[in-house]
Every structure is written in structure tokens, then in C-alpha cells.
Tab-separated table of C-alpha atoms in Angstrom:
chain	number	residue	atom	x	y	z
A	1	MET	CA	-94.953	-167.380	-29.515
A	2	GLU	CA	-95.190	-168.452	-33.163
A	3	TYR	CA	-93.212	-167.012	-36.078
A	4	GLY	CA	-93.461	-166.816	-39.844
A	5	ILE	CA	-91.477	-165.835	-42.925
A	6	CYS	CA	-92.732	-164.492	-46.261
A	7	ASN	CA	-92.134	-166.913	-49.156
A	8	LEU	CA	-93.818	-164.788	-51.838
A	9	SER	CA	-92.522	-161.708	-53.647
A	10	VAL	CA	-94.617	-159.210	-51.684
A	11	ILE	CA	-97.834	-159.560	-49.699
A	12	PRO	CA	-100.265	-156.950	-48.372
A	13	MET	CA	-100.638	-156.216	-44.673
A	14	ARG	CA	-104.145	-155.060	-43.840
A	15	ALA	CA	-105.620	-153.121	-40.948
A	16	GLU	CA	-108.253	-155.796	-40.350
A	17	ALA	CA	-108.732	-159.475	-41.227
A	18	SER	CA	-110.432	-158.823	-44.562
A	19	ASP	CA	-109.475	-158.421	-48.211
A	20	LYS	CA	-111.642	-155.280	-48.176
A	21	SER	CA	-109.624	-153.698	-45.376
A	22	GLU	CA	-107.055	-150.993	-46.199
A	23	GLN	CA	-103.473	-151.973	-46.898
A	24	VAL	CA	-101.315	-150.493	-44.141
A	25	SER	CA	-97.987	-151.935	-45.302
A	26	GLN	CA	-96.435	-154.834	-47.170
A	27	VAL	CA	-94.232	-157.784	-46.244
A	28	LEU	CA	-91.425	-158.537	-48.685
A	29	PHE	CA	-89.847	-161.863	-49.572
A	30	GLY	CA	-87.782	-163.325	-46.732
A	31	GLU	CA	-89.022	-160.920	-44.064
A	32	THR	CA	-89.994	-162.440	-40.728
A	33	PHE	CA	-92.623	-161.681	-38.146
A	34	GLU	CA	-94.229	-162.756	-34.903
A	35	ILE	CA	-97.718	-164.254	-35.074
A	36	THR	CA	-100.020	-162.896	-32.396
A	37	GLU	CA	-103.449	-164.125	-33.482
A	38	TRP	CA	-105.167	-166.540	-35.862
A	39	LYS	CA	-108.596	-165.721	-37.315
A	40	ASP	CA	-110.181	-167.853	-40.048
A	41	ASN	CA	-107.981	-167.352	-43.146
A	42	TRP	CA	-105.936	-164.574	-41.543
A	43	VAL	CA	-103.118	-164.133	-39.072
A	44	LYS	CA	-102.209	-161.011	-37.144
A	45	ILE	CA	-98.483	-160.308	-37.161
A	46	ILE	CA	-95.845	-157.903	-35.893
A	47	THR	CA	-93.009	-157.429	-38.388
A	48	SER	CA	-89.418	-157.930	-37.291
A	49	ILE	CA	-87.831	-155.003	-39.112
A	50	ASP	CA	-90.098	-152.281	-37.737
A	51	ASP	CA	-92.493	-153.819	-35.152
A	52	TYR	CA	-95.487	-152.944	-37.325
A	53	PRO	CA	-98.808	-154.750	-36.734
A	54	GLY	CA	-101.264	-155.940	-39.355
A	55	TRP	CA	-103.097	-158.891	-40.870
A	56	ILE	CA	-101.914	-161.182	-43.699
A	57	GLY	CA	-103.431	-164.196	-45.433
A	58	ARG	CA	-102.552	-167.517	-43.824
A	59	LEU	CA	-101.568	-169.015	-47.208
A	60	GLN	CA	-99.002	-166.293	-47.899
A	61	PHE	CA	-96.124	-167.383	-45.662
A	62	ASN	CA	-94.250	-170.300	-44.120
A	63	MET	CA	-94.001	-171.061	-40.433
A	64	LEU	CA	-90.586	-170.431	-38.874
A	65	GLY	CA	-89.094	-172.009	-35.770
A	66	HIS	CA	-88.007	-169.954	-32.783
A	67	LEU	CA	-84.287	-170.650	-33.254
A	68	ALA	CA	-84.396	-169.743	-36.948
A	69	TYR	CA	-86.322	-166.565	-36.149
A	70	LYS	CA	-83.828	-165.643	-33.433
A	71	ARG	CA	-80.922	-166.271	-35.807
A	72	ILE	CA	-82.337	-163.888	-38.414
A	73	LYS	CA	-83.059	-161.247	-35.769
A	74	GLN	CA	-79.504	-161.433	-34.450
A	75	THR	CA	-77.827	-161.596	-37.866
A	76	PRO	CA	-79.988	-159.928	-40.524
A	77	PRO	CA	-79.593	-161.568	-43.956
A	78	PRO	CA	-78.399	-159.707	-47.067
A	79	THR	CA	-81.059	-157.878	-49.031
A	80	THR	CA	-81.617	-157.355	-52.737
A	81	HIS	CA	-80.632	-153.960	-54.148
A	82	ARG	CA	-82.066	-154.049	-57.658
A	83	ALA	CA	-85.576	-152.795	-58.417
A	84	VAL	CA	-86.415	-156.395	-59.375
A	85	THR	CA	-84.403	-159.566	-58.773
A	86	GLN	CA	-85.467	-162.905	-60.226
A	87	ALA	CA	-85.550	-165.976	-58.019
A	88	TRP	CA	-86.029	-169.447	-59.486
A	89	LYS	CA	-88.177	-171.580	-57.195
A	90	ILE	CA	-86.536	-174.942	-57.663
A	91	ASN	CA	-89.378	-176.998	-56.141
A	92	ASN	CA	-91.839	-176.252	-58.961
A	93	ASN	CA	-89.644	-174.593	-61.607
A	94	SER	CA	-91.335	-171.187	-61.312
A	95	ILE	CA	-89.979	-167.640	-61.108
A	96	LEU	CA	-90.535	-165.054	-58.383
A	97	TYR	CA	-89.812	-161.380	-59.021
A	98	LEU	CA	-88.381	-159.969	-55.819
A	99	PRO	CA	-88.638	-156.242	-55.049
A	100	MET	CA	-85.710	-154.238	-53.724
A	101	GLY	CA	-85.168	-154.865	-50.033
A	102	SER	CA	-86.179	-158.515	-50.104
A	103	SER	CA	-84.351	-160.558	-47.467
A	104	LEU	CA	-82.252	-163.475	-48.716
A	105	SER	CA	-82.703	-165.587	-45.620
A	106	PHE	CA	-80.479	-168.629	-45.094
A	107	LEU	CA	-78.473	-167.778	-48.214
A	108	GLU	CA	-75.849	-170.324	-49.239
A	109	GLY	CA	-73.954	-169.188	-52.301
A	110	THR	CA	-76.782	-168.080	-54.561
A	111	THR	CA	-79.440	-170.350	-53.073
A	112	CYS	CA	-81.957	-169.032	-50.572
A	113	ARG	CA	-83.807	-171.588	-48.442
A	114	ILE	CA	-87.186	-170.962	-46.802
A	115	GLY	CA	-88.404	-174.072	-45.034
A	116	ASP	CA	-88.472	-176.878	-47.611
A	117	GLU	CA	-88.417	-174.406	-50.498
A	118	LYS	CA	-85.246	-173.447	-52.369
A	119	PHE	CA	-84.856	-170.288	-54.428
A	120	GLU	CA	-81.933	-169.794	-56.783
A	121	ILE	CA	-81.118	-166.103	-57.161
A	122	ILE	CA	-80.633	-165.372	-60.872
A	123	GLY	CA	-77.824	-163.013	-61.847
A	124	GLU	CA	-75.846	-160.843	-59.492
A	125	ILE	CA	-77.489	-160.051	-56.189
A	126	GLY	CA	-76.147	-156.529	-56.542
A	127	GLU	CA	-74.052	-154.138	-54.545
A	128	THR	CA	-75.387	-151.294	-52.438
A	129	GLU	CA	-75.670	-148.059	-54.421
A	130	ASN	CA	-75.229	-144.683	-52.765
A	131	MET	CA	-78.337	-143.040	-51.371
A	132	ALA	CA	-78.878	-140.586	-54.218
A	133	ILE	CA	-78.779	-143.323	-56.864
A	134	THR	CA	-81.107	-145.567	-54.872
A	135	ALA	CA	-83.571	-142.761	-54.131
A	136	THR	CA	-83.754	-141.544	-57.733
A	137	SER	CA	-84.262	-145.104	-58.979
A	138	PHE	CA	-87.786	-144.727	-57.533
A	139	LEU	CA	-88.628	-141.654	-59.647
A	140	ASN	CA	-92.123	-141.908	-61.186
A	141	THR	CA	-93.096	-144.813	-58.917
A	142	PRO	CA	-96.851	-144.315	-58.327
A	143	TYR	CA	-98.048	-143.453	-54.850
A	144	LEU	CA	-99.677	-146.427	-53.136
A	145	TRP	CA	-100.922	-146.324	-49.552
A	146	GLY	CA	-98.948	-148.961	-47.632
A	147	GLY	CA	-96.651	-149.659	-50.600
A	148	ARG	CA	-92.953	-150.475	-50.270
A	149	THR	CA	-91.773	-151.312	-53.817
A	150	HIS	CA	-90.905	-149.716	-57.163
A	151	PHE	CA	-94.396	-150.673	-58.362
A	152	GLY	CA	-96.176	-148.552	-55.745
A	153	ILE	CA	-94.990	-146.820	-52.594
A	154	ASP	CA	-96.097	-144.314	-49.960
A	155	CYS	CA	-94.023	-141.494	-48.501
A	156	SER	CA	-92.696	-143.328	-45.438
A	157	GLY	CA	-92.380	-146.603	-47.338
A	158	PHE	CA	-90.114	-144.739	-49.743
A	159	THR	CA	-87.856	-143.317	-47.033
A	160	GLN	CA	-87.795	-146.673	-45.252
A	161	ALA	CA	-86.834	-148.558	-48.431
A	162	VAL	CA	-84.027	-146.153	-49.308
A	163	PHE	CA	-82.593	-146.144	-45.795
A	164	ARG	CA	-82.813	-149.923	-45.565
A	165	SER	CA	-80.702	-150.158	-48.716
A	166	GLN	CA	-78.060	-148.238	-46.770
A	167	GLY	CA	-78.214	-150.634	-43.817
A	168	PHE	CA	-80.454	-148.574	-41.527
A	169	ASN	CA	-83.957	-149.572	-40.427
A	170	LEU	CA	-86.410	-146.708	-40.176
A	171	LEU	CA	-89.757	-147.233	-38.499
A	172	ARG	CA	-92.798	-147.557	-40.769
A	173	ASP	CA	-94.874	-144.378	-40.555
A	174	ALA	CA	-93.799	-140.743	-40.949
A	175	ARG	CA	-94.850	-139.850	-37.408
A	176	MET	CA	-92.756	-142.753	-36.096
A	177	GLN	CA	-89.735	-141.834	-38.216
A	178	GLU	CA	-89.928	-138.260	-36.907
A	179	GLY	CA	-88.931	-139.638	-33.512
A	180	GLN	CA	-85.620	-140.951	-34.871
A	181	GLY	CA	-82.374	-139.020	-35.319
A	182	TYR	CA	-81.835	-135.415	-34.210
A	183	ALA	CA	-83.231	-132.115	-35.454
A	184	LEU	CA	-81.167	-129.646	-37.467
A	185	ASN	CA	-81.106	-125.989	-36.515
A	186	SER	CA	-81.919	-124.798	-40.008
A	187	LEU	CA	-82.896	-126.041	-43.448
A	188	ASP	CA	-79.652	-124.427	-44.640
A	189	ASP	CA	-77.778	-127.183	-42.766
A	190	ALA	CA	-79.567	-129.983	-44.634
A	191	LYS	CA	-77.636	-132.384	-46.825
A	192	LEU	CA	-78.213	-135.580	-48.781
A	193	GLY	CA	-79.944	-138.177	-46.618
A	194	ASP	CA	-81.583	-135.879	-44.079
A	195	LEU	CA	-85.316	-136.391	-43.600
A	196	ALA	CA	-87.796	-133.525	-43.836
A	197	PHE	CA	-91.145	-133.845	-42.052
A	198	PHE	CA	-94.374	-132.015	-42.770
A	199	GLU	CA	-97.495	-131.334	-40.723
A	200	ASN	CA	-101.186	-130.783	-41.363
A	201	ALA	CA	-103.373	-127.988	-40.012
A	202	ASP	CA	-103.677	-129.800	-36.690
A	203	GLY	CA	-99.909	-130.093	-36.273
A	204	ALA	CA	-99.793	-133.855	-36.927
A	205	ILE	CA	-96.919	-135.320	-38.947
A	206	VAL	CA	-98.406	-136.479	-42.243
A	207	HIS	CA	-95.541	-136.554	-44.759
A	208	VAL	CA	-91.812	-137.231	-45.054
A	209	GLY	CA	-89.196	-136.969	-47.780
A	210	ILE	CA	-85.443	-137.266	-48.331
A	211	MET	CA	-83.353	-134.142	-48.771
A	212	LEU	CA	-81.068	-134.216	-51.816
A	213	ASN	CA	-79.489	-130.939	-50.687
A	214	ASN	CA	-80.780	-127.901	-48.814
A	215	GLU	CA	-82.990	-126.820	-51.735
A	216	LYS	CA	-84.312	-130.068	-53.243
A	217	ILE	CA	-86.306	-132.963	-51.832
A	218	ILE	CA	-87.336	-136.320	-53.269
A	219	HIS	CA	-90.618	-137.672	-51.935
A	220	ALA	CA	-93.694	-139.739	-52.774
A	221	SER	CA	-96.734	-137.552	-53.418
A	222	GLY	CA	-98.858	-138.775	-56.299
A	223	LYS	CA	-95.633	-140.299	-57.545
A	224	VAL	CA	-92.006	-140.204	-56.453
A	225	LYS	CA	-90.650	-136.858	-57.654
A	226	ILE	CA	-88.143	-134.120	-56.921
A	227	ASP	CA	-89.454	-130.742	-55.762
A	228	ALA	CA	-88.077	-127.482	-54.420
A	229	ILE	CA	-88.178	-126.904	-50.664
A	230	ASP	CA	-87.722	-123.849	-48.451
A	231	GLU	CA	-88.600	-122.872	-44.886
A	232	LYS	CA	-92.305	-122.804	-45.780
A	233	GLY	CA	-92.321	-126.304	-47.190
A	234	ILE	CA	-92.479	-128.102	-50.528
A	235	PHE	CA	-93.255	-126.072	-53.627
A	236	SER	CA	-94.685	-128.174	-56.442
A	237	ASP	CA	-93.547	-127.037	-59.868
A	238	GLU	CA	-96.390	-129.063	-61.411
A	239	LEU	CA	-99.099	-127.446	-59.275
A	240	LYS	CA	-97.374	-124.043	-58.929
A	241	ARG	CA	-98.080	-123.880	-55.211
A	242	TYR	CA	-96.896	-125.067	-51.799
A	243	THR	CA	-98.236	-128.541	-51.065
A	244	HIS	CA	-96.659	-129.505	-47.715
A	245	LYS	CA	-95.867	-127.399	-44.628
A	246	LEU	CA	-92.385	-128.029	-43.250
A	247	THR	CA	-92.106	-128.731	-39.537
A	248	THR	CA	-88.607	-130.178	-38.989
A	249	VAL	CA	-85.533	-131.635	-40.687
A	250	LYS	CA	-83.728	-134.482	-38.964
A	251	ARG	CA	-80.414	-136.213	-39.453
A	252	ILE	CA	-80.645	-139.955	-38.988
A	253	PHE	CA	-76.972	-140.937	-39.359
């Protein structure tokens, strides 16, 4: 088995080995993955944090040895907690702008090392904020299918990013996340940090958001926003109608 690590700020993961293929997720700086297939200028990977498959460009990462990969898997590195953290790439005197949740692999003091490349983290790395502060920091972030950053994010990417900032790894898609945690008996029991899931007409899980309390939810739909929620689902104040049908509320931790 071969392994890799992202040495760029954020790279797209695509469904197929083509720039025209849809973005299904993103890989952030310092995140690792298994390589399962090589195809022309593309490699198929499975991410370490959530076992998610996809294709990335072969020039958008560094190779990683088995022992180094195993070390990161066993002892996850610290992650960035600011919306954007600057990293000075010492090798060529350039700057990378790291999104929240980037992994500071092989960190020594304020220097992050990826292969032969060294990145000096500029300013404070940042302390973990509570969930409400982290979640609301994403307000007005535009919806982006497969996105995971403050510059574009989808509904499950949003919940995953917020939970990761709290030290918990959610799976990637809403239907996968719905299998985690345990269901609450009633929406009245919901509190900050519970996840609400929503279904389409066929009963498939198609949306997820974070409960702020038992009457408000923050979620990514068009943009990250706060809406009212009741037993029927999400009521959009902007659209003056229900937009998502509630199916279950789950407590993750």
C-alpha cells in the first residue's frame, strides 16, 4: 500500500479522474490518505479521517512512508482553529493560507514538516473555541458541493468541520453521519451540538444541520444560516416556507 499527504492549502477530490468530474469532497493541508490506484495525472485515494474515496491530481500531494502514515493515524496531529492560518513555506519563501481544520503534521514548535518541505506557522495556532462560536463563524459561507472550508461548504462538510474542531471525527456524508450517535426521543430534548437529519420524498437522508437549541438550527443551504426548526422540519424565514423535512435528531457525544 502507498500513502500520501496534502502539502497544499486545500485540494478537490473528484468522483472520477477528470477535472470535469464533480467535486465530492476536499483534502486539507496535512491530511493523509491511502493511494489505491494511479491513472495518468490522477490518483485514487481513501482519506484517513473519514475513509472517503475520490480522485486527486498527482501533483497536489507528497508521498508518505508507511511508518509516518501509521504514526499520524495513531497520534493525530493538532489542527488549525482559525478560519485562515498563514503558513510560510520556507523552501521557496511563499505563503499558504490554511483553512480551519488543517492538520499540522510533524509539528515541532511552530514549524510543520511535510517531506522535505518546511512550513512556519505564522501567529498563534489558536485554541479550540466552543461549538457555538465555531459553528457561527461559518455564517454566510456559500454552499459548495463537496466543500469543507469557510470559502465554500456543503451541509455535511459543515457539520464535519465543526465537530472536528471539537476533537470528534464525523463521517463525510449526511447519510453516513446519520448512522453515528443515538437518536433522541423528541426534538424538545435537543441541545447545542445535536445533529438533525432530513429526508426527501423517497425517505433518503439528504441534509444535516447542528442544533443550537431545541428551536434553532444552523446549517448549510444556499449559505450557512440559522433557521427555525420544529417537528415538521426547517422553516426558512427568507422563503417563508418549510424547506427540509425532519426525520431524526441524534446526539453524537
